[in-house]
Every structure is written in structure tokens, then in C-alpha cells.
Amino acid sequence: MNVSYGLAPHNGTAAATAVADPAAPARRKVVDACSLVYDDAGWRAYLNRLGENAPEYLDVFAASFCRYFGASHAAYREALAVRWQDAVDVLLPPGRPAFDLAAHLADRRRQGVTAEFAMGSAERLPDGRTVNGWLLETAREARDRIHVWAGISLRDPAAALREVEGSLAAGASGLCVIPFLDGTDPADPRFAPVWDAAASARLPVWLHTGHHFARSRPSGLGSWRTVETLAARHRELLLVAGHAGWPDVREMLLTAARHPGVRLEFSSHRPRHMDKPGSGWEPLLHHAWGLARDRVMFGTSTWVNPGPTGPLANELAELPLPDDVVTAWLSGNAEALVARSAGVHGG
């Protein structure tokens, strides 16, 4: 994964706000296909889940976390050397400004972001709600801008199915699954009822695919083979391969070519690196005029490249791609996915 945005500290309410520049190029229309929208309790649940299941992330992405939360990298490193919980406290000290939905939406608008797929989780907050529940309630009046993709854990198939059904009833318009955090294989037949429910409701599923840093979990969890198996078994399932299965981008593209319900999104990776030899993204650019044209979506992962979204989107526009492909990847394909599923569940 490529990370390197430097910015002034902020409170994590929204991606850093860019200062208006009359000479700056006009913002392109963007739909962020992998966004995280949390208050501090939600961020703590997110970071604790990483610490408990994949603490390597708190180390590998130390600089990104500190930039996003405006924390001292030295203090974070010192705390992480003792306990990962102490490092989380450095990122989320008492007294931080509360999450402000209006400010978040205003910043998104300034960056050209017209909509985002906000990934939730089934983790419990101190008030007893799940992160999914908080997100669905918080974004209720902004459903045209924030499409909530409820997070589910596959550790308990019955609980996962209940979370799908409850989130759908509450207005979720998609699902997200991170297999390496659960330590489970999404293609295990035990989870078939979950995928059948998602397919029946036309709920797209964002699935973390490709490389991960959790040393205690197999590298194959969430590979292109997982996507191939699920798409073959559940023909109506809409699957979004999170991070495009990198570094196996070619295999993921070929999987999408075989299954019309499969999409790719490339969050966590900087577009400006994609045309460099050895980046692993050569297949995506090579097939941009063909099978990748209508199957690829832009995403940020919010904290991984914690800078303004507009410049990140402009990096894509600077690649050797035709303008219609850039437009499709930045917004058109995501809008088409929303339109394809919205009629059934009112997303």
C-alpha cells in the first residue's frame, strides 16, 4: 500500500480541508467507494478491532494514523512500544472536537465528493449501539450523500445474518466484510445464507481483497479466488473487490470479466504510482479501454492517504487515460452500482 500525504493536524471529523485557491483546477465529480465516517467512539472501535486482530496495522501505518488524527508521531511510537492500547489513546485523547456531520459534508463538497460509501462495523459502542447503528442514525438525513455499507463479522454466521437483516431494515445500502480481521474464509459454505440474503436484497458487498499485514492470518483470505468462488455460487451477488485484489490485479480483472456482478475499487493506493513499472497496476491501465472501463471505482480509505480528496482524484486524471475512463472510475461506475441496487432496498 502506498501512503504519503502530509497535512496540518485536524480532528479526524473529515479529511483535511484544502485552502481555496482561485488558480486551482476545477474539482472533478467524485464518489468515494471506500470511506470511513466515524465519531471518536467509532474510531476507537475501529482501532481496537485492528489492535486485537491485526496489531501490525498500528505499526505499519503509524505515520498515516498520526497525520490523520494530528498526533505526535514520536509520542505514538513511544506508546506503541509499550501497549497498542496506549497508542490508540495518543490518537484519541480526551477533549477532541465532536464529530460534525455538516462540517464533514461541507468538506466533501469542497473536494468534489458528491457521495461516499461509508463502511460500518458490527462493533459495539459504549452506548450499546453498533457502529452500524450509529452511522445509520447519524447519516439518516444525508442518505443521498452518505450510503451506509454495514460492516458484518463472519465469525458467527447467525449473528452476521441478523446484522444484514437489521441493517437493511434500518436503511443500509451495502455491506462490507474484512476477512483477515475475522480470521474466516468468506467462501466457507456456512456463510451461504449471508450471501444469499445480500444477493436477494441487491446489497453490494465490499470485500477486503488482496494483500494484508496480519501475520497471524493466512494471506489467501479475501483473494481473487474468494471472489471467484462467491460470484460463481451466488450469481446475483454484487461484489466490490476492495483494493482491487492488489497485487493480483490481473487475476481480479479476469474474475470480473467472468462475472458481471464483480467490481474493483482501488482505495489505499495512490493513482500517481500506478503507471510506474512494477507497481502491479499495469493490468488495470492496460485494460482501461476494455474490460476495466465499467468495472473500476475510486476510493480513499480515508486515513490511509489522509489528505484532501480533490488532489487525490486529480492524480488519476493525470494518468495516461482518456477522459471518459477517468470520469467512469471517479464517479460514473459507482453511480451505476447505486442505481442498479437502489430500486430494491431504497438506498
PDB file of C-alpha atoms in Angstrom, residues 8 26 30 55 73 75 84 87 166 168 185 190 207 220 225-226 232-233 252-253 258 263 279 284 293 309 339 347:
ATOM      1  CA  ALA A   8      -1.780  20.036   9.054  1.00  0.00           C
ATOM      2  CA  ALA A  26     -11.918  22.713 -11.164  1.00  0.00           C
ATOM      3  CA  VAL A  30     -16.079  12.054  -7.210  1.00  0.00           C
ATOM      4  CA  PRO A  55      -1.850  -5.080  15.512  1.00  0.00           C
ATOM      5  CA  HIS A  73       4.437  10.511  15.747  1.00  0.00           C
ATOM      6  CA  ALA A  75       4.578  10.053  21.238  1.00  0.00           C
ATOM      7  CA  TRP A  84      -1.128  -0.767  21.387  1.00  0.00           C
ATOM      8  CA  ALA A  87      -1.037   4.231  21.150  1.00  0.00           C
ATOM      9  CA  GLY A 166     -31.289  -5.436  10.767  1.00  0.00           C
ATOM     10  CA  LEU A 168     -31.120  -3.499   5.674  1.00  0.00           C
ATOM     11  CA  ASP A 185     -12.918 -17.715   4.803  1.00  0.00           C
ATOM     12  CA  ARG A 190     -21.539 -21.855   6.382  1.00  0.00           C
ATOM     13  CA  LEU A 207     -14.863  -7.309   0.448  1.00  0.00           C
ATOM     14  CA  GLY A 220      -5.243 -16.025   0.957  1.00  0.00           C
ATOM     15  CA  ARG A 225     -10.113 -16.920  -5.699  1.00  0.00           C
ATOM     16  CA  THR A 226     -12.520 -15.983  -2.894  1.00  0.00           C
ATOM     17  CA  ALA A 232     -19.872 -18.461  -9.158  1.00  0.00           C
ATOM     18  CA  ARG A 233     -22.040 -19.753  -6.313  1.00  0.00           C
ATOM     19  CA  MET A 252      -9.153  -9.887 -10.237  1.00  0.00           C
ATOM     20  CA  LEU A 253      -9.869  -8.218 -13.569  1.00  0.00           C
ATOM     21  CA  ARG A 258     -16.220 -13.790 -15.996  1.00  0.00           C
ATOM     22  CA  ARG A 263     -16.432  -4.587  -9.420  1.00  0.00           C
ATOM     23  CA  SER A 279       3.571  -1.065  -9.350  1.00  0.00           C
ATOM     24  CA  LEU A 284      -5.621  -2.005 -14.813  1.00  0.00           C
ATOM     25  CA  ARG A 293     -13.722   0.649 -18.289  1.00  0.00           C
ATOM     26  CA  THR A 309      -9.660  14.063  -1.816  1.00  0.00           C
ATOM     27  CA  ALA A 339     -28.675   2.839  -9.404  1.00  0.00           C
ATOM     28  CA  GLY A 347     -30.714   3.102  -0.777  1.00  0.00           C
TER      29      GLY A 347
END
